[in-house]
Short mmCIF file of C-alpha atoms and ligand atoms in Angstrom, two decimals:
data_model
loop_
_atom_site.label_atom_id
_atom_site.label_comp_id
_atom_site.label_asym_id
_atom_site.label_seq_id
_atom_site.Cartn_x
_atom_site.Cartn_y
_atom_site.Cartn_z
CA UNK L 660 0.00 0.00 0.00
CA UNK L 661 0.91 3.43 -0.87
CA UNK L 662 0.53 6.50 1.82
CA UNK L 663 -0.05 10.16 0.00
CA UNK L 664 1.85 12.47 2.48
CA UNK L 665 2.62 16.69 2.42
CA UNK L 666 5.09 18.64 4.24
CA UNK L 667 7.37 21.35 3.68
CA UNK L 668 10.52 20.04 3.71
CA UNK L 669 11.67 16.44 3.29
CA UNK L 670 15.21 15.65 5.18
CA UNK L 671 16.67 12.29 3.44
CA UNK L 672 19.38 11.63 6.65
CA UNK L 673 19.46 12.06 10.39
CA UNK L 674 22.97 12.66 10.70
CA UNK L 675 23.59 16.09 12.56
CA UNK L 676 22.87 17.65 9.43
CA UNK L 677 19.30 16.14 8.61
CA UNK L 678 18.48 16.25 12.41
CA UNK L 679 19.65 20.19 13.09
CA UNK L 680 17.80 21.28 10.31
CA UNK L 681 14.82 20.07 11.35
CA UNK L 682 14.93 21.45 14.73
CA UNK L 683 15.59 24.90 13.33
CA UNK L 684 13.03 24.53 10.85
CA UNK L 685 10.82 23.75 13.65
CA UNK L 686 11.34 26.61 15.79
CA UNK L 687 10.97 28.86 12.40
CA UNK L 688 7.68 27.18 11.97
CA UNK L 689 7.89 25.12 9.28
CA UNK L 690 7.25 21.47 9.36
CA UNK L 691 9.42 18.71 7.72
CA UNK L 692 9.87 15.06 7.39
CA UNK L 693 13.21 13.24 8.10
CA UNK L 694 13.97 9.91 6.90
CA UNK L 695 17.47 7.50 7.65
CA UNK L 696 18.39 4.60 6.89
CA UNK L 697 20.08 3.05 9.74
CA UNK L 698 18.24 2.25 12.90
CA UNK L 699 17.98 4.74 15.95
CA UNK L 700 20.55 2.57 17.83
CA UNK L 701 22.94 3.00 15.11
CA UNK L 702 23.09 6.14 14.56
CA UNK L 703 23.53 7.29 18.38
CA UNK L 704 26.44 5.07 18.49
CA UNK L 705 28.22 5.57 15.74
CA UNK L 706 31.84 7.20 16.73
CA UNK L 707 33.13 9.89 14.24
CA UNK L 708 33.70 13.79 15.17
CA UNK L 709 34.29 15.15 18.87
CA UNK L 710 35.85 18.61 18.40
CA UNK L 711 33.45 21.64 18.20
CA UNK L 712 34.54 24.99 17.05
CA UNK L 713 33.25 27.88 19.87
CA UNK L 714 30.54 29.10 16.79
CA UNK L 715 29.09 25.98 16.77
CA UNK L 716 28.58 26.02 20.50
CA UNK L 717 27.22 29.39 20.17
CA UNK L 718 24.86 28.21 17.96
CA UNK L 719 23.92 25.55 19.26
CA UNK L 720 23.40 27.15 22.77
CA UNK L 721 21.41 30.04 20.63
CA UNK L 722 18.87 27.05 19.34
CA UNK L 723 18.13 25.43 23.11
CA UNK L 724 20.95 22.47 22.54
CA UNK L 725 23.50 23.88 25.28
CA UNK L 726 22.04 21.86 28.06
CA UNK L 727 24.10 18.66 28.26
CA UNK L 728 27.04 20.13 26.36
CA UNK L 729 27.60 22.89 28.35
CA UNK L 730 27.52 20.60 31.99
CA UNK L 731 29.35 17.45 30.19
CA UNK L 732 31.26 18.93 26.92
CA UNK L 733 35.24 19.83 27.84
CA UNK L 734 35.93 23.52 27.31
CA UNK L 735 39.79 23.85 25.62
CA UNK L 736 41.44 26.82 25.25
CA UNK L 737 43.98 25.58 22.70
CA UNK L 738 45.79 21.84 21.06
CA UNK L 739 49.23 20.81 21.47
CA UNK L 740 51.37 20.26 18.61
CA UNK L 741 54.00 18.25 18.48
CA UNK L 742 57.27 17.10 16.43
CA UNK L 743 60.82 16.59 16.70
CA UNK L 744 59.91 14.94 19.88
CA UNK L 745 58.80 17.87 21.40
CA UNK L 746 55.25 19.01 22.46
CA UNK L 747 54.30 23.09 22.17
CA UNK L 748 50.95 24.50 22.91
CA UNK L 749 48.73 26.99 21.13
CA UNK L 750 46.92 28.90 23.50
CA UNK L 751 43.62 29.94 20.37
CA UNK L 752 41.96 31.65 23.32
CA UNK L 753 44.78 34.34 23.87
CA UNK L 754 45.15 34.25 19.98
CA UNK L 755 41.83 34.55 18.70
CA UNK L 756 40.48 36.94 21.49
CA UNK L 757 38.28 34.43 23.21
CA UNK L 758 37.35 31.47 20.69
CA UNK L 759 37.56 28.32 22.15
CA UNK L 760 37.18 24.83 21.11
CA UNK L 761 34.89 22.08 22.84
CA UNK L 762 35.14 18.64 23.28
CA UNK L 763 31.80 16.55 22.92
CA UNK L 764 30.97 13.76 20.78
CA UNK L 765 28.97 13.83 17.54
CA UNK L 766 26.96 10.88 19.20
CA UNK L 767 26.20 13.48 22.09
CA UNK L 768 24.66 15.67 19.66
CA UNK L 769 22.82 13.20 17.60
CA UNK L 770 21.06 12.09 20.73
CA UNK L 771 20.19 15.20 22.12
CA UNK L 772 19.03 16.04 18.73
CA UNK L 773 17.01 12.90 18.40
CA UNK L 774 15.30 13.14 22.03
CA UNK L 775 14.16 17.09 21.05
CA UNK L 776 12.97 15.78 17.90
CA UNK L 777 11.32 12.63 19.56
CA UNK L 778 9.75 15.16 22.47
CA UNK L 779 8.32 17.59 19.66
CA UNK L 780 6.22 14.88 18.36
CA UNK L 781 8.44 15.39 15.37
CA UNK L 782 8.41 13.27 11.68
CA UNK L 783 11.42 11.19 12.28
CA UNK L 784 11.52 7.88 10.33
CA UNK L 785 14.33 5.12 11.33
CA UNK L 786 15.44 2.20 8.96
CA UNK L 787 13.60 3.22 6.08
CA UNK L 788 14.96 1.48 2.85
CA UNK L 789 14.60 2.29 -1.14
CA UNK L 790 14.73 6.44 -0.11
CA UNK L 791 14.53 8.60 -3.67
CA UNK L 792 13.80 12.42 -4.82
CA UNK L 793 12.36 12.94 -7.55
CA UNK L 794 10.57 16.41 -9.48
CA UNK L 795 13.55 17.92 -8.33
CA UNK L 796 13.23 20.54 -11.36
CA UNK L 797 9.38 21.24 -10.19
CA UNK L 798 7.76 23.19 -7.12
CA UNK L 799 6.72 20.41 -5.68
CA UNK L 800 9.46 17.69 -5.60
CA UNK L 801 8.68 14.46 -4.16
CA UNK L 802 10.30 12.75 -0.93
CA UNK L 803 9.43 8.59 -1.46
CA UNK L 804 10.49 6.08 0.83
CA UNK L 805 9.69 2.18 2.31
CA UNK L 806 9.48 2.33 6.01
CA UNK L 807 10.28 -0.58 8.22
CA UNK L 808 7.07 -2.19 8.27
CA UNK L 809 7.34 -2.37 4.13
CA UNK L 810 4.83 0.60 3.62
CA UNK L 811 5.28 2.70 0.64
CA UNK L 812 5.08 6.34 1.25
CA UNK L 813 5.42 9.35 -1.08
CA UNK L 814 5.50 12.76 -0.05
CA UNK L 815 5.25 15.98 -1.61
CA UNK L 816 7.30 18.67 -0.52
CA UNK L 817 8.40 22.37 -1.29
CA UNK L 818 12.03 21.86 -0.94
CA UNK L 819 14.14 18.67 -0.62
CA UNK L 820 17.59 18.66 1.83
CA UNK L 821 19.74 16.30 0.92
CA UNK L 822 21.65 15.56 4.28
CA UNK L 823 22.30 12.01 3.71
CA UNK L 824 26.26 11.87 3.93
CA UNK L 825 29.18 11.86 1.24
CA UNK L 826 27.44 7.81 0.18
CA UNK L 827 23.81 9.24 -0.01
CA UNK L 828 21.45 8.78 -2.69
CA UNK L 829 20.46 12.65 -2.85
CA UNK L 830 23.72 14.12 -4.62
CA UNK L 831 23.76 11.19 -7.23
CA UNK L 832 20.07 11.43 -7.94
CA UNK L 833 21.31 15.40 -9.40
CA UNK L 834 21.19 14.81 -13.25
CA UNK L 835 24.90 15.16 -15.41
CA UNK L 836 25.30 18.21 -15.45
CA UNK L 837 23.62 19.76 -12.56
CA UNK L 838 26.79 19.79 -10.91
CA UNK L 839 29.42 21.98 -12.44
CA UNK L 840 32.33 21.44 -9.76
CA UNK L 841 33.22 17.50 -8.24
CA UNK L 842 36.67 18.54 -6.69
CA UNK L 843 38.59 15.61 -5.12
CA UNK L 844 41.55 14.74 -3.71
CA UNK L 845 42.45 11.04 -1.59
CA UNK L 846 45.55 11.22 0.20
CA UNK L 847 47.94 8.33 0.49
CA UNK L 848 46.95 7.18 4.21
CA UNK L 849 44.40 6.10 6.23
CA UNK L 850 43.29 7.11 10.17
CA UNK L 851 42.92 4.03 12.72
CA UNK L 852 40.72 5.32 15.37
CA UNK L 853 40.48 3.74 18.73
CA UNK L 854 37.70 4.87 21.68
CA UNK L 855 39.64 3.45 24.75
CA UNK L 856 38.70 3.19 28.39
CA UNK L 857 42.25 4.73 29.60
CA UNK L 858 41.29 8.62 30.88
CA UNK L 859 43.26 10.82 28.80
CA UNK L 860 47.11 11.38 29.07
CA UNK L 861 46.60 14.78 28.36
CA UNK L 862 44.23 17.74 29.33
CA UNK L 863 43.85 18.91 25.45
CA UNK L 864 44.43 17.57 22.04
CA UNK L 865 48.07 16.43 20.79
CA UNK L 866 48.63 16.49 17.35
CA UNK L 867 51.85 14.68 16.24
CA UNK L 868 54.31 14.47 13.59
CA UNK L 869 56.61 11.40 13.88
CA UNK L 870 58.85 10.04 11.31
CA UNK L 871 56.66 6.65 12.17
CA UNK L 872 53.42 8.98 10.66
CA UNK L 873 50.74 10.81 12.55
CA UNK L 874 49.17 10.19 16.00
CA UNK L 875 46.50 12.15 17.40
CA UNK L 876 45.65 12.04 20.89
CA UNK L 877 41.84 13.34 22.09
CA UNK L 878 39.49 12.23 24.34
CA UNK L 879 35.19 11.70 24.87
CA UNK L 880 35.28 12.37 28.91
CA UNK L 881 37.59 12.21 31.95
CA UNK L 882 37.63 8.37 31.48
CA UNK L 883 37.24 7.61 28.01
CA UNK L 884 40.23 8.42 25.80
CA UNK L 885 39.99 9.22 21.70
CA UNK L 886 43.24 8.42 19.85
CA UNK L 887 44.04 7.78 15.86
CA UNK L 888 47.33 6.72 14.40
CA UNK L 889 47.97 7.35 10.73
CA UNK L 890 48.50 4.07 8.83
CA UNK L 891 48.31 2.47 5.05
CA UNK L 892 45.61 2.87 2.97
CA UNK L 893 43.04 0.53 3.57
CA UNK L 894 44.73 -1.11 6.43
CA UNK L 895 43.33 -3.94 7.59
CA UNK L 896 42.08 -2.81 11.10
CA UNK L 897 42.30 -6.70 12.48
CA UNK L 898 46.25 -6.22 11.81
CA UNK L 899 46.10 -4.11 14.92
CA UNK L 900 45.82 -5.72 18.06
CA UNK L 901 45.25 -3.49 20.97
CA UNK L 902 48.89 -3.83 22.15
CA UNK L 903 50.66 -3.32 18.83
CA UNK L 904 48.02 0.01 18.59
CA UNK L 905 49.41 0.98 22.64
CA UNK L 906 52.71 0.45 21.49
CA UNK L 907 52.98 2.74 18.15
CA UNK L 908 50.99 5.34 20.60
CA UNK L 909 53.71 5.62 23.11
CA UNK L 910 56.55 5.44 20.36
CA UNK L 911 54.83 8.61 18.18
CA UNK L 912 53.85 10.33 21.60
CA UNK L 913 57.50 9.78 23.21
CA UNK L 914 58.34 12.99 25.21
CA UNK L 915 60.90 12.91 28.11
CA UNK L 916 58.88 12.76 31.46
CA UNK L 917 55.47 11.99 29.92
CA UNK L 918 53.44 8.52 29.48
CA UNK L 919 50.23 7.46 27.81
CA UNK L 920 47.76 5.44 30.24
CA UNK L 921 46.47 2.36 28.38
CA UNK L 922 43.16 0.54 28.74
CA UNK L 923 40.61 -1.80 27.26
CA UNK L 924 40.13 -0.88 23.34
CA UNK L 925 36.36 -0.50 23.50
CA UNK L 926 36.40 0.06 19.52
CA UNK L 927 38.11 0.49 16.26
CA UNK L 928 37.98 1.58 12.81
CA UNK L 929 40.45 2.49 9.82
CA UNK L 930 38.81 5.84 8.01
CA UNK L 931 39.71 6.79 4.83
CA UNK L 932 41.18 10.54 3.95
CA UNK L 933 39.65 11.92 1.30
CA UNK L 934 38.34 15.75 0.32
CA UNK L 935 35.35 16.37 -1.93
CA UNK L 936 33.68 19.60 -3.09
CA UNK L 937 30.24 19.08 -5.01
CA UNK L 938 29.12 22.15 -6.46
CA UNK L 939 26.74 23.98 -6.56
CA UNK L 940 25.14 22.79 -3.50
CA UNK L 941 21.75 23.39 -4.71
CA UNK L 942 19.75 21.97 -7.94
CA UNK L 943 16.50 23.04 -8.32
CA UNK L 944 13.97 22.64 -5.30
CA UNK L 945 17.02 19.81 -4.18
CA UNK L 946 19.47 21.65 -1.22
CA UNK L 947 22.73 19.51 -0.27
CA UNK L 948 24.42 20.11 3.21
CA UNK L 949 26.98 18.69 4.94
CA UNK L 950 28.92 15.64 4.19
CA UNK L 951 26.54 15.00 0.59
CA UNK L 952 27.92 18.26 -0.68
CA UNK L 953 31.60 17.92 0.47
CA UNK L 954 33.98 15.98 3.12
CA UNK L 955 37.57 16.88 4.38
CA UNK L 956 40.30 14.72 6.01
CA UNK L 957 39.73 14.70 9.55
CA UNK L 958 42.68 16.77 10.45
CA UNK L 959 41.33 20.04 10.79
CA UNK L 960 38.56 18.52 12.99
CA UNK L 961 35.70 20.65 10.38
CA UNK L 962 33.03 18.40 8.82
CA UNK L 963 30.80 18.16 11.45
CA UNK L 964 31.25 21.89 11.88
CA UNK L 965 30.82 22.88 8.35
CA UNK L 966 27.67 20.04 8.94
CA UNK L 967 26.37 22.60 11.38
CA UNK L 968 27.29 25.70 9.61
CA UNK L 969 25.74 24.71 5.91
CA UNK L 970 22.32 23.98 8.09
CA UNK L 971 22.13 27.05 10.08
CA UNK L 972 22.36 28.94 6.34
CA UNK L 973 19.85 26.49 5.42
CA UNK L 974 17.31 26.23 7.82
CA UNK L 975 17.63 30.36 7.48
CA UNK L 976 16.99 30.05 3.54
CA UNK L 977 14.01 27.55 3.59
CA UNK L 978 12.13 29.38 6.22
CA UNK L 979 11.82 32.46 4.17
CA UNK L 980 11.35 30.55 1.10
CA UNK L 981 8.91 28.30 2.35
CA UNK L 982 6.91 31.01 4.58
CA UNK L 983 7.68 34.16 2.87
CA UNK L 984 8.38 33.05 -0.78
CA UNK L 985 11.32 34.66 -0.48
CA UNK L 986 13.86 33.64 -2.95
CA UNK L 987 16.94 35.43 -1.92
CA UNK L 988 18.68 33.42 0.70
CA UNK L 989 17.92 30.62 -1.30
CA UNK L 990 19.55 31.43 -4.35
CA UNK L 991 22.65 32.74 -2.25
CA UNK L 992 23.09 29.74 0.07
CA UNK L 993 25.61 27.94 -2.38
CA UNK L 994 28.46 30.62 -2.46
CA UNK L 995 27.81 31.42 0.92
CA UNK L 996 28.54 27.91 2.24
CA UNK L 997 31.59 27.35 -0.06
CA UNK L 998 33.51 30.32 0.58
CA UNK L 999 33.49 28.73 4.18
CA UNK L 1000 33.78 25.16 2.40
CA UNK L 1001 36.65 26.07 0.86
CA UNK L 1002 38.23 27.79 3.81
CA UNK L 1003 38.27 24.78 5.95
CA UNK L 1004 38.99 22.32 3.45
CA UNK L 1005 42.87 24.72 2.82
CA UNK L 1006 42.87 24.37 6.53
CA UNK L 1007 42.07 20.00 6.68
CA UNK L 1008 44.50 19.73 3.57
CA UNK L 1009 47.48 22.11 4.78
CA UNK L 1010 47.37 20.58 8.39
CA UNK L 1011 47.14 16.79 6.53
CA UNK L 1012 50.15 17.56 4.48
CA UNK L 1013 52.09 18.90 7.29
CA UNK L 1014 51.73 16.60 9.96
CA UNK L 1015 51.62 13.23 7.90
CA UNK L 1016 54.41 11.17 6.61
CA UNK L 1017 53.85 10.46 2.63
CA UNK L 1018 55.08 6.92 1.44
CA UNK L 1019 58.06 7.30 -0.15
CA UNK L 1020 58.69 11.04 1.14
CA UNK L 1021 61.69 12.35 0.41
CA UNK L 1022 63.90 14.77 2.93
CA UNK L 1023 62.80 17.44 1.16
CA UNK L 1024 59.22 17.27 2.05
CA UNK L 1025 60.36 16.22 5.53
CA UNK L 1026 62.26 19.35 6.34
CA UNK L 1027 59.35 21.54 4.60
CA UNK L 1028 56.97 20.41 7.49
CA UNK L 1029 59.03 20.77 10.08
CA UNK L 1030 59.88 23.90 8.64
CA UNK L 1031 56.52 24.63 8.48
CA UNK L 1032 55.92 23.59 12.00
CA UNK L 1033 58.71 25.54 13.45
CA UNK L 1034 57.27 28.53 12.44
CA UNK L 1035 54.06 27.48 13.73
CA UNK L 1036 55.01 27.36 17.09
CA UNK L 1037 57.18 30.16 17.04
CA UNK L 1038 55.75 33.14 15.06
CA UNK L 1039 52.09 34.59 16.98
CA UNK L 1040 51.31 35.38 13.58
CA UNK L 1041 51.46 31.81 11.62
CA UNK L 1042 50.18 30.17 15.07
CA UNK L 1043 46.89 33.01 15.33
CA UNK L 1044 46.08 31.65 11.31
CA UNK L 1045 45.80 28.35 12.38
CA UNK L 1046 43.57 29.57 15.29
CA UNK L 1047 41.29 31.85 13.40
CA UNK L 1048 39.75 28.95 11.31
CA UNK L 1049 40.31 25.89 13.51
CA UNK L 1050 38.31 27.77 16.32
CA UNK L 1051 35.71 28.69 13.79
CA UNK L 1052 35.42 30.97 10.36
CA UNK L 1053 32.74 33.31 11.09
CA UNK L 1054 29.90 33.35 13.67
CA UNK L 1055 26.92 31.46 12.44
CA UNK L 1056 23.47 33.17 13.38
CA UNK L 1057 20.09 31.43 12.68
CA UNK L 1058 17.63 34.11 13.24
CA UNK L 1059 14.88 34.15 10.53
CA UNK L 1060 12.46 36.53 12.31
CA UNK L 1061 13.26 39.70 10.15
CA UNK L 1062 14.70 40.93 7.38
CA UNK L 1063 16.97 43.09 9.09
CA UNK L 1064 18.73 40.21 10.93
CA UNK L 1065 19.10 38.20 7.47
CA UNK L 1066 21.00 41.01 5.97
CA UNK L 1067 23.24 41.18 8.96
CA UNK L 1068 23.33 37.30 9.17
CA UNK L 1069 24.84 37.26 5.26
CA UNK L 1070 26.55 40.76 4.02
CA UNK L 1071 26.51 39.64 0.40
CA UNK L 1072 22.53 40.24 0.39
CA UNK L 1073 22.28 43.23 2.55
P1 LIG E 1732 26.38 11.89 8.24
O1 LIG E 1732 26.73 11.97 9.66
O2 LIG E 1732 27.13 10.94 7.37
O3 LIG E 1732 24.83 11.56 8.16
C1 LIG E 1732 24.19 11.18 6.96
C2 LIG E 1732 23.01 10.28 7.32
O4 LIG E 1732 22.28 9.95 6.13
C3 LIG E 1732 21.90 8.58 6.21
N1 LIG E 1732 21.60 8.10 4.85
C4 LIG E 1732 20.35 7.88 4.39
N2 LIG E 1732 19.15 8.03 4.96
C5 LIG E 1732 18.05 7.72 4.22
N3 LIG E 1732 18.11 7.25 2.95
C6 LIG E 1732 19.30 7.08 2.33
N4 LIG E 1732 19.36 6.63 1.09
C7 LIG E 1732 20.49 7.41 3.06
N5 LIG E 1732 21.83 7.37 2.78
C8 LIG E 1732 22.47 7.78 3.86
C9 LIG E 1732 23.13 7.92 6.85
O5 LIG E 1732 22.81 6.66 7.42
C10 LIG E 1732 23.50 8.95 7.90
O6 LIG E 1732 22.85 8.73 9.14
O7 LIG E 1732 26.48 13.32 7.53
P2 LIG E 1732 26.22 14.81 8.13
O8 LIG E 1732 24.92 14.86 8.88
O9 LIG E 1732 26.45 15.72 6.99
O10 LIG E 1732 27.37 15.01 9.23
C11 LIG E 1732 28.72 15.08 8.86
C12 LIG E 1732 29.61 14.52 9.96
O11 LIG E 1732 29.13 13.24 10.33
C13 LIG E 1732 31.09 14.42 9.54
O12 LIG E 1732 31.44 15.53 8.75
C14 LIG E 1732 32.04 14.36 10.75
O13 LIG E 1732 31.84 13.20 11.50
C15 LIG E 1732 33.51 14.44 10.28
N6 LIG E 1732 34.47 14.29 11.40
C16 LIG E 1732 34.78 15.34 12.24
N7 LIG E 1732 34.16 16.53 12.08
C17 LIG E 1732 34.41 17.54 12.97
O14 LIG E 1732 33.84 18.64 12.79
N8 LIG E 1732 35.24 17.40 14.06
C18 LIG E 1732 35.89 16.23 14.29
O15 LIG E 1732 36.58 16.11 15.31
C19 LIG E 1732 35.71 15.16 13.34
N9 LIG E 1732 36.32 13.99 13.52
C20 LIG E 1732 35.09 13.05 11.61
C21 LIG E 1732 36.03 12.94 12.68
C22 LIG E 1732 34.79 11.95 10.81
C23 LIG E 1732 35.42 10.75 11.06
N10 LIG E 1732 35.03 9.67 10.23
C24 LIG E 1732 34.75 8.37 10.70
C25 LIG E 1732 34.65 9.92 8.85
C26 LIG E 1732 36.66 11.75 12.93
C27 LIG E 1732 36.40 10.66 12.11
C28 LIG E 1732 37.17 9.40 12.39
C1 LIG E 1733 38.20 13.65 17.80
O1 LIG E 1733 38.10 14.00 19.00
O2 LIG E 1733 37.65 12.62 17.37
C2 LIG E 1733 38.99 14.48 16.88
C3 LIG E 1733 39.63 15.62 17.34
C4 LIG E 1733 40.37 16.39 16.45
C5 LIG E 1733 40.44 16.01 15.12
C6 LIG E 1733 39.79 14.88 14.66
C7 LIG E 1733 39.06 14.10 15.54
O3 LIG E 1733 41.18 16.76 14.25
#
């Protein structure tokens, strides 16, 4: 059987992007239906991002999500950096005039998400299978899906948001041509990421260059520690057992006078590096965000905060679309994102190239990063450029109420 269904906006994906853009939607008025594949469960567990820039806390504080990540997320002023066998901080809160960085998982935020969405009486659909968009061209494009207990339902919307990830169906249903820009790059290396029960060795992030490759060393609480080691491309995670992991940890975070705690490996996973620009971000009544429109290397800790940032433009756009038939936002969101798009994905690439080892790098490129990193950590200037867009690009504001407040929230259209 076949169910006929309206709304404003269908979501395909309850990532952070699908999921934040329906709450703001919601508290703009507008109603919307979100559909994901994977099972509640799932999606609440699955371990990716933990480092939010201060403008996404803002925001997300601004929107009534500040309750459990202001009394459980960990407030940083700054990230170590390391090389040479030597650890240096950057303090981004003295260099940036008071941005910060915060430490709570992505799984945090999906369920806080989730249980707003859930109390709201929202449209949230788990495990739905066979999702497509079609009429994309036409006012009314059309949101169709199977959910769980095998019933067909079709629903015509105003706007589609694609926010179903970099392997979603909503970029590739975009006909050839409709994009004019697929920018990629994969880089030579992989990320094995453990979540550990060892409390952290360190009070804020360590990034590390080692001649063995990158380590990075973060953290999910005061007992649960985060840590990644750069290895092959796809590595077989299984060729890792948890002491050869502990063991290339303490060797790439070797400083005199310093040890790394160990502890049960809880999980772990071998992520591929990889950045991707799709472009424009919009085709027809279809709007990408986050990780369907473009992905970066998870060095410059920025896709679930360009996630957030693409949807606060977003939810900003559809409501005057959708309510006021206003076009303008709409037809501006694209560049607007990208400029920041592009912005963080210099930063993700320029901090990847400096801090990993290459196969088959030569001392040329060695001495270039440390070069680079030298300079880093010893010129305000270099180090305040790194903090600038790590702690955040520009502050995101979601306040569709006037006009006024739309100009202010994008210059170009003022
Ligand atoms: P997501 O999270 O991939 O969500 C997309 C959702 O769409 C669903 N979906 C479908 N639903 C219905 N029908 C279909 N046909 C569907 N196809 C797919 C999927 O099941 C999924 O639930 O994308 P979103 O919302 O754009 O969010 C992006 C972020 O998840 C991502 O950018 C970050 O996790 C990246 N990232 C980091 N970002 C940071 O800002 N700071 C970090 O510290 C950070 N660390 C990381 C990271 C990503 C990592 N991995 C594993 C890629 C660390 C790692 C290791
Ligand atoms: C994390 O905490 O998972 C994390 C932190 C910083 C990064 C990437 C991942 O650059």
């Amino acid at each position: 059987m076949t169910v006929q269904e309206r709304t404003q906006v269908g979501i395909v994906g309850a990532g952070p992007a699908g999921l934040l853009l329906a709450h703001l939607l919601a508290l703009g008025g507008i109603d919307s239906v979100c559909v994901e594949a994977r099972s509640r469960e799932y999606c609440e567990a699955r371990q990716r991002a933990g480092m939010l820039e201060s403008t996404t806390v803002e925001l997300l504080r601004a929107v009534g999500l500040g309750g459990r990540l202001d009394a459980e997320g960990l407030e940083h002023d700054g990230i170590y950096v390391q090389f040479d066998g030597e650890r240096h901080h950057l303090n981004f809160r003295e260099l940036t005039g008071g941005r910060w960085i915060t430490i709570y998982a992505q799984t945090e935020i999906v369920k806080d998400l989730i249980a707003a969405r859930t109390a709201a009486g929202a449209a949230l659909e788990f495990e739905v299978s066979d999702t497509t968009v079609t009429g994309l061209d036409s006012d009314r494009p059309v949101l169709s899906y199977t959910d769980r207990g095998g019933e067909r339902h079709v629903v015509t919307c105003d706007v589609i948001a694609g926010c179903d990830g970099f392997h979603g169906i909503t970029r590739r249903s975009i006909p050839a041509g409709g994009l004019t820009m697929l920018a990629e790059r994969c880089y030579p290396y992989a990320w094995l990421g453990i979540l550990a029960a060892a409390p952290p060795s360190t009070d804020e992030v360590i990034y590390c260059r080692h001649d063995r490759g990158f380590a990075l060393h973060s953290m999910r609480t005061p007992e649960i520690g985060r840590l990644y080691l750069q290895v092959p491309a796809d590595e077989d995670a299984g060729r890792w057992s948890d002491d050869r992991i502990w063991a290339e940890l303490a060797t790439r975070f070797a400083v005199p006078g310093w040890s790394l705690t160990r502890g049960p490996v809880l999980q772990k996973s071998v992520t591929p590096m990889r950045s991707f620009v799709a472009a424009p971000m919009r085709y027809g009544r279809l709007f990408l965000a986050g990780d369907a429109a473009h992905i970066v290397p998870p060095t410059g800790a920025k896709g679930l905060n360009l996630a957030v940032a693409d949807v606060a433009a977003l939810a900003t756009a559809l409501i005057r679309l959708t309510r006021d038939g206003d076009r303008e936002l709409a037809d501006a969101y694209s560049d607007y994102c990208l400029e920041r798009v592009w912005r963080s994905t210099h930063l993700s690439w320029w901090m990847t190239s400096m801090l990993h080892i290459t196969p088959g790098q030569d001392q040329f490129e060695s001495e270039l990063q440390l070069a680079q990193l030298r300079h880093l950590v010893s010129s305000r200037t270099a180090a305040a450029m790194l903090a600038e867009t790590y702690t955040g690009y520009a502050p995101l504001r979601f306040d569709p109420t006037t006009r006024l407040e739309a100009a202010r929230l994008w210059p170009s259209v003022a």
